[in-house]
Each structure stands twice: as C-alpha cells, then as structure tokens.
Amino acid sequence: MTLTAQDWLDKIRALPPTRRVRIMNVCGGHERSITMAGLRTALPANIELIPGPGCPVCVCPEEDVYQAMQLALRANVVLVAFGDMLRVPVNVAKGEPRSLEQAKAAGADVRPIASPREAVLIARQHPQRQVVFFAAGFETTTAPVAAMLLEGVPENLFVLLSGRLTWPAVAMLLDSDTPGFDALVAPGHVATIMGPEEWAFVVEKHHMPAAVAGFTPLSLLAATYSVLRQLLEGECFLDNCYPEVVRPGGNRTAQAQLMQALHIVDANWRGIGIIPASGYALNAQFAAHDARIRFADFDTAARKHAGQMPPGCDCARVVLGRIYPNQCKLYGAACTPRTPIGPCMVSDEGACRIWWAGGIRERATGTVPP
Amino acid sequence: MCLGIPMQIVAIDGYNARCTAKGVMRDVSLFLLQDEPLAVNDYVIVHVGYAIQKMTEQEAHSTWELLDEMLALEAGEADAAESS
C-alpha cells in the first residue's frame, strides 16, 4: 500500500511526544514545498523545520556578481545567467548599478537563461561577441555545466563559475560548537547526482539522523517521520525517501564528467567566508573558456564591503539556519521581493523570498533559539 | 534551481532528445545519462535542460500529480499575496 501525505502526517502525530526537535533542510526546493504546503503548521509544535544553506544564489560571492556586472558592461560582451541571479545586489557607491538587472538598464547586454544549452546557442548566434555564462549552482546545476563543456562549446563562450558543493557547509555547521539542529533532511537532486552516500558522515561521524527527500510534501513528510523515528529509537541511519531517482552511488556518469571538466577548490560563501573544498573551478584543459583566466579581475581590495552581505542584512545567518527569515530586522520592512536588500529575498530558493511568497508578513520578535 | 521535472522521451538524436511533459515539448540533453540505455517512451527527470536520472512511468505520473498540487497551492498563495 502506498502512503499519502496525510498518512505520514498521522504517523508523525501518533509518535510519542518528544522534546523540541529541529530538522534542517539544505535545499531551496525543500523549503518551498514545506512553506507552500504549510507543513510547519501541520506538524506538532515541538517539531521545527529550519531552512539551512540551500540557496546557491544567496551564497554566491558578492565579488563574483560584481565581476559579472563589470564584464556585462563591456560593449562586446553578452552576459547570460540563470534568471534569479539578475537581481542579486552588490555593495557599490550610490548611483552605480547594484545588480545585473540595473547594469542591463544602464545598457549592458544581460540575458536570463534556463539551461546551459541556451548559453551555447547564444554564443553560436553571436560569433563576433564574447558570451560570458555566469553559472552559480550546487552539484545538480554544476554537472550540466560540466556536460556542456565536455560536449564542446564555441570559442567565444566563457564560463564564470560559482559552483558549490552542498555537504561542506553542513559539515562546517556540524563541526561547530552549535550546529543548531538535531536532524538533517538531505537534498534529493544533489543526491541523485552525487549519491546518497555523500551524506553518510552526518550519521557516522555526528550520530545524527538523516534522510534524503524529494520535493513533494509526501516525500518530505516521509523523511520527517524517518528522522523522528531514528531520534526516538536512538538509532541513526541514512534513509532514502526519494528512491524514485536517488540510486545507490548516484549518477556515476555525471560524477565522472564533473571531475573531468572541473576540480574542487576552497571557496568563498557570501557573508560566511571560505569553506575548504566546497567549490568547483574549471580544469586546465578548459582554460580558454574560463572567464576567471580570460578576463581581468575587477574586484579590488579597495572596494567597500566587498565580499559582504549588504549593510544591515542578516542573510548570512538566515543561510546558516541561525535565524528564521522573519527574525531579520529588515524582513518585510526595508526588504521585500519588490525592493530586496539581500540575496535571500531575491532568489526563488532564498528562504526570505519563499516565506514572503508563502504569506508570512509578520516579523518575529525575540531571537532565535540557539 | 534544483527543481526537476519528469518528462517522457518522444525522439532521440544522439545525445539530444525531444521530451514532453503534459503537452509541453522541450529539447533535452541526454549527455549526463549517456551510459544509461534510453529509448523512446522512457521517462527521465530533467533539470536545467539535462536529464539527470531515469524514472518509471508510474513515478513520473505521481510526481506530476504532486507537482500540480504544489503549483495550485503556489498560485493560491500568490493570489493571496497580491491582494493583501
């Protein structure tokens, strides 16, 4: 018999009451489903679902966005990027364009794309121009970028890569004195590519329950039930609640392509800092297509607030799950999707944007429970 | 960004496939699944224009249903947000 979302909810409610349990997700898609389906209010009050580092746009370094804008403003450049990168603000002096969208309004040729294949197409259509593909994303999105490179790209296509691995940010939180959560729901499509085993460290090293989930309320509730049962029984294991596409070992072809085109480097996460071995860079064989090599670096040490979140913005703590979105003092006041201050209110995967779209208008008082 | 949509393969030409999801047609790359035997009528989950894994017909249909429910919820939320 197949269980419905309601069945899983009933099973969760039938569990013996526990102390407060904080379950972190690390995927904007998970957070969107949780918020839109109203899972927080449906679950018993002692179960908290915390959005963690699950938004690649939110942690994309400020200097990378700045670099993309400066390249876009060159006459011969077409800058293409996934749509929700376009409104991410950087820290510049008043009057200067502060996002790719504003650079476009100032005359830059900036185009949103939905697939790396569109970047190739645009480069083929404009052989006389330099097409820069600003690619931010986690493993699920970075594997297609690797595939694009290996399949062969036109000479005039350059990649400004801000690819990130998901698990190192979770490892960093778990290695800290205050991880801030008691169980993990691991991201389904990252695990589809990389294999669920990547998350085994949560269980083996940190003895914390973990379950891979898909993107429907059904799969998320199954994962929630799984980690609660694990906590109650005191026995942790890595559960797979998205077996439809998450296979043992993941997609090995995609993993091989990632390693053939790219290598893993220490990488900066906006507002958070360098996380060791958490980013991707192009391999030497693709140096001719590496925008970081082909173009001058516009980011200088003299830039004010370089690398940081905008002044007053608490996105970094939202990304780390240290506070809920509506505990930022800018939430819903100075910062709304219409006039976003920080990247979490811009991206479709940003927790602030998702909570706002889910109808949460009130700011929470008090501070977050450590 | 990591959202994936189940699609059914309609035609295959090398690493490229014509795929459909509930009447919407898209060109999809099979490059990341090149070691997987794939045929017309198979179902795959597609992310940013690339098929990232095979799935069964039943799984594809149940995912579509659940995504539809989600989209209906989101449309409702968006309306509510606009009018508030």
CSV table of C-alpha atoms in Angstrom, one decimal:
chain,number,residue,atom,x,y,z
A,1,MET,CA,0.0,0.0,0.0
A,2,THR,CA,1.3,3.5,-0.8
A,3,LEU,CA,1.0,6.0,1.9
A,4,THR,CA,-0.4,9.5,1.3
A,5,ALA,CA,0.9,12.8,2.8
A,6,GLN,CA,-2.0,12.6,5.2
A,7,ASP,CA,-1.0,9.1,6.3
A,8,TRP,CA,2.6,10.3,7.0
A,9,LEU,CA,1.2,13.2,9.0
A,10,ASP,CA,-1.0,10.9,11.0
A,11,LYS,CA,2.0,8.6,11.7
A,12,ILE,CA,4.1,11.6,12.8
A,13,ARG,CA,1.3,12.8,15.1
A,14,ALA,CA,1.0,9.3,16.6
A,15,LEU,CA,4.6,9.2,17.7
A,16,PRO,CA,5.2,9.6,21.4
A,17,PRO,CA,5.8,13.3,22.2
A,18,THR,CA,9.5,14.3,22.3
A,19,ARG,CA,11.5,17.3,23.3
A,20,ARG,CA,11.9,20.1,20.8
A,21,VAL,CA,13.4,18.7,17.5
A,22,ARG,CA,15.0,20.9,14.9
A,23,ILE,CA,15.2,19.4,11.5
A,24,MET,CA,17.3,21.3,8.9
A,25,ASN,CA,16.8,21.2,5.2
A,26,VAL,CA,19.5,22.4,2.8
A,27,CYS,CA,17.6,22.9,-0.4
A,28,GLY,CA,15.5,25.9,-1.5
A,29,GLY,CA,13.2,23.4,-3.3
A,30,HIS,CA,12.5,21.6,0.0
A,31,GLU,CA,11.9,24.9,1.8
A,32,ARG,CA,9.5,26.0,-1.0
A,33,SER,CA,7.4,22.8,-0.6
A,34,ILE,CA,7.4,23.0,3.2
A,35,THR,CA,6.2,26.6,3.2
A,36,MET,CA,3.7,26.3,0.4
A,37,ALA,CA,2.1,23.1,1.7
A,38,GLY,CA,2.0,24.6,5.2
A,39,LEU,CA,3.9,21.7,6.7
A,40,ARG,CA,5.1,23.8,9.7
A,41,THR,CA,1.7,24.4,11.0
A,42,ALA,CA,0.5,20.9,10.2
A,43,LEU,CA,3.3,19.3,12.3
A,44,PRO,CA,3.3,19.1,16.2
A,45,ALA,CA,4.6,22.3,17.7
A,46,ASN,CA,7.8,20.8,19.1
A,47,ILE,CA,9.0,19.9,15.6
A,48,GLU,CA,10.8,22.8,13.9
A,49,LEU,CA,11.8,22.8,10.3
A,50,ILE,CA,14.8,25.0,9.7
A,51,PRO,CA,15.9,26.3,6.3
A,52,GLY,CA,19.7,26.0,6.1
A,53,PRO,CA,22.3,26.5,3.4
A,54,GLY,CA,20.2,25.6,0.4
A,55,CYS,CA,20.4,28.6,-1.9
A,56,PRO,CA,23.4,28.8,-4.2
A,57,VAL,CA,22.5,32.3,-5.4
A,58,CYS,CA,22.4,33.5,-1.8
A,59,VAL,CA,26.0,32.4,-1.1
A,60,CYS,CA,27.4,33.3,-4.5
A,61,PRO,CA,30.3,35.7,-3.6
A,62,GLU,CA,29.5,39.3,-3.8
A,63,GLU,CA,32.7,39.9,-5.8
A,64,ASP,CA,31.6,37.3,-8.4
A,65,VAL,CA,28.3,39.2,-9.0
A,66,TYR,CA,30.4,42.4,-9.2
A,67,GLN,CA,32.8,40.8,-11.7
A,68,ALA,CA,29.8,39.6,-13.8
A,69,MET,CA,28.4,43.1,-13.8
A,70,GLN,CA,31.7,44.7,-14.9
A,71,LEU,CA,32.1,42.2,-17.7
A,72,ALA,CA,28.5,42.7,-18.8
A,73,LEU,CA,29.1,46.5,-19.1
A,74,ARG,CA,31.8,45.8,-21.7
A,75,ALA,CA,30.5,46.6,-25.2
A,76,ASN,CA,31.4,43.3,-26.8
A,77,VAL,CA,30.1,41.1,-24.0
A,78,VAL,CA,26.8,39.2,-23.7
A,79,LEU,CA,26.3,38.1,-20.1
A,80,VAL,CA,24.0,35.2,-19.6
A,81,ALA,CA,22.9,33.8,-16.2
A,82,PHE,CA,20.2,31.8,-14.6
A,83,GLY,CA,17.3,34.2,-14.0
A,84,ASP,CA,17.3,34.6,-10.3
A,85,MET,CA,21.0,35.9,-10.4
A,86,LEU,CA,19.9,39.0,-12.2
A,87,ARG,CA,18.5,41.0,-9.2
A,88,VAL,CA,21.1,40.0,-6.6
A,89,PRO,CA,22.5,43.2,-5.2
A,90,VAL,CA,26.2,44.1,-4.7
A,91,ASN,CA,27.7,46.8,-2.5
A,92,VAL,CA,28.5,49.8,-4.6
A,93,ALA,CA,28.5,53.6,-4.2
A,94,LYS,CA,25.2,55.3,-4.6
A,95,GLY,CA,24.3,55.9,-8.2
A,96,GLU,CA,26.2,52.9,-9.6
A,97,PRO,CA,24.3,49.9,-10.9
A,98,ARG,CA,24.0,47.4,-8.0
A,99,SER,CA,22.7,44.3,-9.8
A,100,LEU,CA,22.9,42.7,-13.3
A,101,GLU,CA,19.4,43.9,-13.9
A,102,GLN,CA,20.5,47.5,-13.2
A,103,ALA,CA,23.6,47.0,-15.4
A,104,LYS,CA,21.2,45.9,-18.1
A,105,ALA,CA,19.1,49.1,-17.6
A,106,ALA,CA,22.4,51.0,-18.0
A,107,GLY,CA,23.0,49.4,-21.4
A,108,ALA,CA,24.7,46.1,-20.7
A,109,ASP,CA,23.6,43.1,-22.7
A,110,VAL,CA,22.3,40.8,-19.9
A,111,ARG,CA,20.1,37.8,-20.7
A,112,PRO,CA,18.4,35.3,-18.4
A,113,ILE,CA,18.7,31.6,-19.4
A,114,ALA,CA,17.1,28.4,-18.1
A,115,SER,CA,19.8,26.0,-19.4
A,116,PRO,CA,23.5,25.8,-20.2
A,117,ARG,CA,22.4,24.8,-23.7
A,118,GLU,CA,20.9,28.3,-24.2
A,119,ALA,CA,24.4,29.8,-23.4
A,120,VAL,CA,25.9,27.6,-26.2
A,121,LEU,CA,23.1,28.6,-28.6
A,122,ILE,CA,23.5,32.4,-27.9
A,123,ALA,CA,27.3,32.1,-28.4
A,124,ARG,CA,26.7,30.3,-31.7
A,125,GLN,CA,24.2,33.1,-32.8
A,126,HIS,CA,26.7,35.8,-31.9
A,127,PRO,CA,30.2,34.6,-33.1
A,128,GLN,CA,31.6,38.1,-33.1
A,129,ARG,CA,30.8,38.7,-29.4
A,130,GLN,CA,32.1,37.3,-26.2
A,131,VAL,CA,29.4,35.4,-24.3
A,132,VAL,CA,30.1,35.1,-20.6
A,133,PHE,CA,28.0,32.4,-18.8
A,134,PHE,CA,27.8,33.3,-15.1
A,135,ALA,CA,27.0,30.0,-13.5
A,136,ALA,CA,26.1,29.7,-9.9
A,137,GLY,CA,24.7,26.5,-8.5
A,138,PHE,CA,25.1,23.4,-6.4
A,139,GLU,CA,26.1,20.0,-7.8
A,140,THR,CA,22.8,19.4,-9.6
A,141,THR,CA,23.3,22.5,-11.7
A,142,THR,CA,27.1,22.3,-12.0
A,143,ALA,CA,27.0,18.8,-13.5
A,144,PRO,CA,25.1,20.2,-16.6
A,145,VAL,CA,27.7,22.9,-16.9
A,146,ALA,CA,30.5,20.2,-16.9
A,147,ALA,CA,28.5,18.3,-19.5
A,148,MET,CA,28.2,21.4,-21.6
A,149,LEU,CA,31.9,22.0,-21.6
A,150,LEU,CA,32.7,18.3,-22.4
A,151,GLU,CA,30.2,18.2,-25.2
A,152,GLY,CA,32.1,21.1,-26.8
A,153,VAL,CA,31.4,24.9,-26.7
A,154,PRO,CA,32.1,27.7,-29.2
A,155,GLU,CA,35.4,29.6,-28.9
A,156,ASN,CA,33.5,32.8,-27.8
A,157,LEU,CA,31.9,31.2,-24.8
A,158,PHE,CA,33.4,31.8,-21.3
A,159,VAL,CA,32.2,30.4,-18.0
A,160,LEU,CA,32.3,32.5,-14.8
A,161,LEU,CA,31.8,29.5,-12.5
A,162,SER,CA,30.4,29.9,-8.9
A,163,GLY,CA,29.6,26.2,-8.4
A,164,ARG,CA,29.4,25.0,-4.9
A,165,LEU,CA,29.2,21.6,-3.1
A,166,THR,CA,26.3,21.3,-0.6
A,167,TRP,CA,27.7,19.0,2.0
A,168,PRO,CA,30.7,21.0,3.2
A,169,ALA,CA,28.5,23.8,4.6
A,170,VAL,CA,26.6,21.2,6.6
A,171,ALA,CA,29.9,19.6,7.7
A,172,MET,CA,31.1,23.1,8.8
A,173,LEU,CA,27.9,23.6,10.9
A,174,LEU,CA,28.2,20.1,12.4
A,175,ASP,CA,31.8,20.7,13.3
A,176,SER,CA,31.0,24.0,15.0
A,177,ASP,CA,30.1,24.1,18.7
A,178,THR,CA,26.4,24.9,18.0
A,179,PRO,CA,25.1,23.2,14.9
A,180,GLY,CA,21.6,24.4,15.7
A,181,PHE,CA,19.8,21.3,14.5
A,182,ASP,CA,19.1,17.7,15.6
A,183,ALA,CA,18.4,16.0,12.3
A,184,LEU,CA,19.0,16.6,8.6
A,185,VAL,CA,16.8,16.2,5.5
A,186,ALA,CA,19.3,15.9,2.7
A,187,PRO,CA,18.7,17.3,-0.8
A,188,GLY,CA,17.1,14.9,-3.3
A,189,HIS,CA,18.5,16.1,-6.6
A,190,VAL,CA,22.0,16.7,-5.2
A,191,ALA,CA,21.9,13.0,-4.1
A,192,THR,CA,20.5,12.0,-7.5
A,193,ILE,CA,23.8,13.2,-9.0
A,194,MET,CA,26.3,12.6,-6.2
A,195,GLY,CA,24.8,9.6,-4.5
A,196,PRO,CA,23.1,9.5,-1.1
A,197,GLU,CA,26.4,8.2,0.5
A,198,GLU,CA,27.8,11.7,0.4
A,199,TRP,CA,25.6,12.4,3.5
A,200,ALA,CA,26.7,9.3,5.5
A,201,PHE,CA,29.1,11.5,7.5
A,202,VAL,CA,26.1,13.1,9.2
A,203,VAL,CA,25.1,9.7,10.7
A,204,GLU,CA,28.5,8.1,11.0
A,205,LYS,CA,30.6,11.0,12.3
A,206,HIS,CA,28.0,13.1,14.1
A,207,HIS,CA,25.5,10.4,15.0
A,208,MET,CA,22.6,12.5,13.8
A,209,PRO,CA,19.5,11.1,11.9
A,210,ALA,CA,19.4,11.9,8.2
A,211,ALA,CA,17.1,11.2,5.3
A,212,VAL,CA,17.2,12.1,1.7
A,213,ALA,CA,13.9,13.6,0.5
A,214,GLY,CA,12.3,14.6,-2.8
A,215,PHE,CA,10.3,17.7,-3.4
A,216,THR,CA,6.8,16.8,-2.7
A,217,PRO,CA,5.1,17.1,0.7
A,218,LEU,CA,4.7,13.3,0.6
A,219,SER,CA,8.5,12.7,0.4
A,220,LEU,CA,9.3,15.5,2.8
A,221,LEU,CA,6.9,14.1,5.4
A,222,ALA,CA,8.2,10.6,4.9
A,223,ALA,CA,11.7,11.9,5.6
A,224,THR,CA,10.5,13.9,8.6
A,225,TYR,CA,8.9,10.7,10.0
A,226,SER,CA,12.1,8.8,9.4
A,227,VAL,CA,14.4,11.2,11.3
A,228,LEU,CA,11.9,11.4,14.2
A,229,ARG,CA,11.7,7.6,14.5
A,230,GLN,CA,15.5,7.5,14.4
A,231,LEU,CA,15.7,10.0,17.2
A,232,LEU,CA,13.1,8.2,19.3
A,233,GLU,CA,14.8,4.8,18.8
A,234,GLY,CA,18.2,6.2,19.3
A,235,GLU,CA,19.5,4.5,16.2
A,236,CYS,CA,20.6,6.6,13.3
A,237,PHE,CA,20.9,5.5,9.7
A,238,LEU,CA,20.8,7.4,6.4
A,239,ASP,CA,17.4,6.8,5.0
A,240,ASN,CA,16.4,7.3,1.3
A,241,CYS,CA,12.9,8.7,1.0
A,242,TYR,CA,13.3,9.6,-2.7
A,243,PRO,CA,14.2,6.2,-4.2
A,244,GLU,CA,12.5,7.1,-7.5
A,245,VAL,CA,15.6,8.8,-8.7
A,246,VAL,CA,18.2,8.6,-5.9
A,247,ARG,CA,20.1,5.4,-6.6
A,248,PRO,CA,23.0,4.0,-4.6
A,249,GLY,CA,26.1,5.6,-5.9
A,250,GLY,CA,24.2,8.3,-7.7
A,251,ASN,CA,24.7,9.2,-11.4
A,252,ARG,CA,28.3,8.0,-11.9
A,253,THR,CA,28.4,9.3,-15.4
A,254,ALA,CA,27.6,12.8,-14.1
A,255,GLN,CA,30.2,12.5,-11.3
A,256,ALA,CA,32.9,11.4,-13.8
A,257,GLN,CA,32.0,14.4,-16.0
A,258,LEU,CA,32.2,16.8,-13.1
A,259,MET,CA,35.7,15.6,-12.3
A,260,GLN,CA,36.8,15.5,-16.0
A,261,ALA,CA,35.8,19.2,-16.6
A,262,LEU,CA,36.2,20.7,-13.1
A,263,HIS,CA,38.1,20.3,-9.9
A,264,ILE,CA,37.3,21.1,-6.3
A,265,VAL,CA,38.7,24.2,-4.6
A,266,ASP,CA,38.4,26.2,-1.4
A,267,ALA,CA,35.5,28.6,-2.0
A,268,ASN,CA,34.1,31.7,-0.5
A,269,TRP,CA,30.4,31.7,0.6
A,270,ARG,CA,28.9,35.2,0.8
A,271,GLY,CA,28.8,36.6,4.3
A,272,ILE,CA,30.1,33.3,5.7
A,273,GLY,CA,33.7,33.0,4.5
A,274,ILE,CA,35.9,30.4,2.9
A,275,ILE,CA,34.8,26.8,3.3
A,276,PRO,CA,37.5,24.3,2.4
A,277,ALA,CA,37.0,22.1,-0.7
A,278,SER,CA,33.5,23.5,-1.2
A,279,GLY,CA,33.6,25.0,-4.7
A,280,TYR,CA,34.3,24.0,-8.3
A,281,ALA,CA,36.7,25.5,-10.8
A,282,LEU,CA,37.4,24.7,-14.5
A,283,ASN,CA,40.2,22.3,-15.3
A,284,ALA,CA,43.3,23.5,-17.2
A,285,GLN,CA,42.1,21.9,-20.4
A,286,PHE,CA,39.2,24.5,-20.4
A,287,ALA,CA,41.4,27.5,-19.5
A,288,ALA,CA,40.5,29.1,-22.9
A,289,HIS,CA,36.8,29.1,-21.7
A,290,ASP,CA,37.5,30.2,-18.1
A,291,ALA,CA,36.3,33.7,-17.6
A,292,ARG,CA,38.4,34.0,-14.5
A,293,ILE,CA,41.5,33.4,-16.6
A,294,ARG,CA,40.4,35.2,-19.8
A,295,PHE,CA,39.3,38.4,-18.2
A,296,ALA,CA,40.9,40.9,-15.8
A,297,ASP,CA,39.7,40.8,-12.2
A,298,PHE,CA,37.7,43.9,-11.5
A,299,ASP,CA,37.4,43.2,-7.8
A,300,THR,CA,40.0,45.3,-5.9
A,301,ALA,CA,40.8,45.2,-2.2
A,302,ALA,CA,39.7,48.8,-2.0
A,303,ARG,CA,36.1,48.1,-2.7
A,304,LYS,CA,33.9,48.9,0.3
A,305,HIS,CA,32.0,46.0,1.8
A,306,ALA,CA,33.5,43.6,-0.9
A,307,GLY,CA,32.6,40.1,-0.1
A,308,GLN,CA,29.9,41.0,2.4
A,309,MET,CA,26.2,41.0,2.6
A,310,PRO,CA,24.7,44.4,2.2
A,311,PRO,CA,24.9,46.6,5.4
A,312,GLY,CA,22.2,45.6,8.0
A,313,CYS,CA,21.3,42.5,6.1
A,314,ASP,CA,21.1,39.2,8.1
A,315,CYS,CA,21.1,36.9,5.1
A,316,ALA,CA,24.3,35.1,6.3
A,317,ARG,CA,22.6,34.0,9.5
A,318,VAL,CA,19.4,33.0,7.6
A,319,VAL,CA,21.5,30.9,5.2
A,320,LEU,CA,23.2,29.1,8.2
A,321,GLY,CA,19.8,28.5,9.8
A,322,ARG,CA,20.9,30.6,12.8
A,323,ILE,CA,17.7,32.7,12.5
A,324,TYR,CA,14.4,32.4,10.7
A,325,PRO,CA,13.9,34.8,7.8
A,326,ASN,CA,11.4,36.9,9.7
A,327,GLN,CA,13.8,37.4,12.5
A,328,CYS,CA,15.9,39.7,10.3
A,329,LYS,CA,15.1,43.3,11.2
A,330,LEU,CA,14.9,44.2,7.5
A,331,TYR,CA,12.4,41.4,6.7
A,332,GLY,CA,9.2,42.9,5.3
A,333,ALA,CA,10.2,46.4,6.3
A,334,ALA,CA,13.1,47.7,4.1
A,335,CYS,CA,13.4,44.3,2.4
A,336,THR,CA,10.7,42.8,0.3
A,337,PRO,CA,10.7,40.9,-3.1
A,338,ARG,CA,9.9,44.2,-4.7
A,339,THR,CA,12.8,46.1,-3.1
A,340,PRO,CA,15.2,43.3,-2.0
A,341,ILE,CA,18.2,44.3,0.2
A,342,GLY,CA,19.8,40.8,0.5
A,343,PRO,CA,20.1,37.8,-1.8
A,344,CYS,CA,17.7,35.6,0.3
A,345,MET,CA,14.8,37.9,-0.7
A,346,VAL,CA,15.9,37.8,-4.4
A,347,SER,CA,16.3,34.1,-5.3
A,348,ASP,CA,13.5,31.7,-5.8
A,349,GLU,CA,15.5,29.5,-3.5
A,350,GLY,CA,16.1,32.1,-0.8
A,351,ALA,CA,14.3,31.4,2.4
A,352,CYS,CA,13.2,35.0,2.8
A,353,ARG,CA,11.7,35.1,-0.6
A,354,ILE,CA,9.9,31.8,-0.1
A,355,TRP,CA,8.5,32.8,3.3
A,356,TRP,CA,7.3,36.1,1.8
A,357,ALA,CA,5.6,34.2,-1.1
A,358,GLY,CA,4.1,31.9,1.5
A,359,GLY,CA,2.3,34.8,3.0
A,360,ILE,CA,4.4,35.3,6.1
A,361,ARG,CA,4.3,39.0,6.7
A,362,GLU,CA,4.9,39.5,10.4
A,363,ARG,CA,8.4,39.9,11.8
A,364,ALA,CA,9.2,37.5,14.7
A,365,THR,CA,10.1,39.1,17.9
A,366,GLY,CA,12.9,37.9,20.1
A,367,THR,CA,15.9,36.0,19.0
A,368,VAL,CA,16.5,32.6,17.7
A,369,PRO,CA,16.7,29.7,19.9
A,370,PRO,CA,20.3,28.5,19.8
B,1,MET,CA,17.1,25.9,-9.0
B,2,CYS,CA,17.5,22.2,-8.2
B,3,LEU,CA,13.9,21.5,-9.2
B,4,GLY,CA,13.4,18.7,-11.6
B,5,ILE,CA,10.5,17.9,-13.9
B,6,PRO,CA,9.7,14.3,-15.1
B,7,MET,CA,9.5,14.2,-18.9
B,8,GLN,CA,8.8,11.4,-21.4
B,9,ILE,CA,11.2,10.9,-24.3
B,10,VAL,CA,9.5,11.3,-27.7
B,11,ALA,CA,12.5,11.2,-30.0
B,12,ILE,CA,16.3,10.6,-29.6
B,13,ASP,CA,19.0,12.0,-31.9
B,14,GLY,CA,22.5,11.3,-30.4
B,15,TYR,CA,22.7,13.0,-27.0
B,16,ASN,CA,19.6,15.1,-27.7
B,17,ALA,CA,16.1,14.1,-27.1
B,18,ARG,CA,12.7,15.7,-27.7
B,19,CYS,CA,10.8,15.3,-24.5
B,20,THR,CA,7.2,16.0,-23.4
B,21,ALA,CA,5.6,16.8,-20.0
B,22,LYS,CA,1.8,17.1,-20.0
B,23,GLY,CA,1.8,18.5,-23.5
B,24,VAL,CA,4.8,20.8,-23.2
B,25,MET,CA,7.7,19.9,-25.6
B,26,ARG,CA,11.4,20.6,-24.8
B,27,ASP,CA,14.8,19.6,-26.2
B,28,VAL,CA,16.7,17.8,-23.5
B,29,SER,CA,20.3,16.7,-23.3
B,30,LEU,CA,21.0,13.1,-22.5
B,31,PHE,CA,24.7,13.7,-22.1
B,32,LEU,CA,24.6,13.1,-18.3
B,33,LEU,CA,22.8,9.8,-18.9
B,34,GLN,CA,25.0,8.6,-21.9
B,35,ASP,CA,25.9,5.3,-20.1
B,36,GLU,CA,22.2,4.5,-19.4
B,37,PRO,CA,20.2,2.6,-22.0
B,38,LEU,CA,17.5,5.0,-23.0
B,39,ALA,CA,14.7,4.6,-25.5
B,40,VAL,CA,11.7,6.5,-26.9
B,41,ASN,CA,8.8,6.4,-24.3
B,42,ASP,CA,11.2,6.2,-21.4
B,43,TYR,CA,10.8,8.7,-18.5
B,44,VAL,CA,13.6,10.9,-17.2
B,45,ILE,CA,13.8,13.7,-14.6
B,46,VAL,CA,15.1,16.9,-16.2
B,47,HIS,CA,17.0,19.8,-14.5
B,48,VAL,CA,18.1,22.9,-16.4
B,49,GLY,CA,17.6,21.1,-19.8
B,50,TYR,CA,19.6,18.0,-18.8
B,51,ALA,CA,18.1,14.6,-18.0
B,52,ILE,CA,19.8,13.6,-14.7
B,53,GLN,CA,18.1,10.2,-14.0
B,54,LYS,CA,15.7,7.7,-15.4
B,55,MET,CA,12.4,7.0,-13.6
B,56,THR,CA,9.4,4.7,-14.1
B,57,GLU,CA,6.2,5.8,-15.8
B,58,GLN,CA,4.3,5.4,-12.5
B,59,GLU,CA,6.8,7.5,-10.6
B,60,ALA,CA,6.7,10.2,-13.3
B,61,HIS,CA,2.9,10.3,-13.2
B,62,SER,CA,2.7,10.5,-9.4
B,63,THR,CA,5.4,13.3,-9.4
B,64,TRP,CA,3.4,15.2,-12.0
B,65,GLU,CA,0.3,15.0,-9.9
B,66,LEU,CA,2.1,16.1,-6.7
B,67,LEU,CA,3.8,19.0,-8.6
B,68,ASP,CA,0.4,20.0,-9.9
B,69,GLU,CA,-1.0,20.2,-6.4
B,70,MET,CA,2.1,22.2,-5.4
B,71,LEU,CA,1.6,24.6,-8.3
B,72,ALA,CA,-2.1,25.1,-7.4
B,73,LEU,CA,-1.1,25.8,-3.8
B,74,GLU,CA,1.5,28.4,-5.0
B,75,ALA,CA,-0.9,30.0,-7.4
B,76,GLY,CA,-3.3,30.4,-4.5
B,77,GLU,CA,-0.6,31.8,-2.2
B,78,ALA,CA,0.5,34.2,-5.0
B,79,ASP,CA,-3.1,35.5,-5.4
B,80,ALA,CA,-3.5,35.9,-1.7
B,81,ALA,CA,-0.2,37.8,-1.5
B,82,GLU,CA,-1.1,40.1,-4.4
B,83,SER,CA,-4.5,41.0,-2.9
B,84,SER,CA,-3.1,41.6,0.6
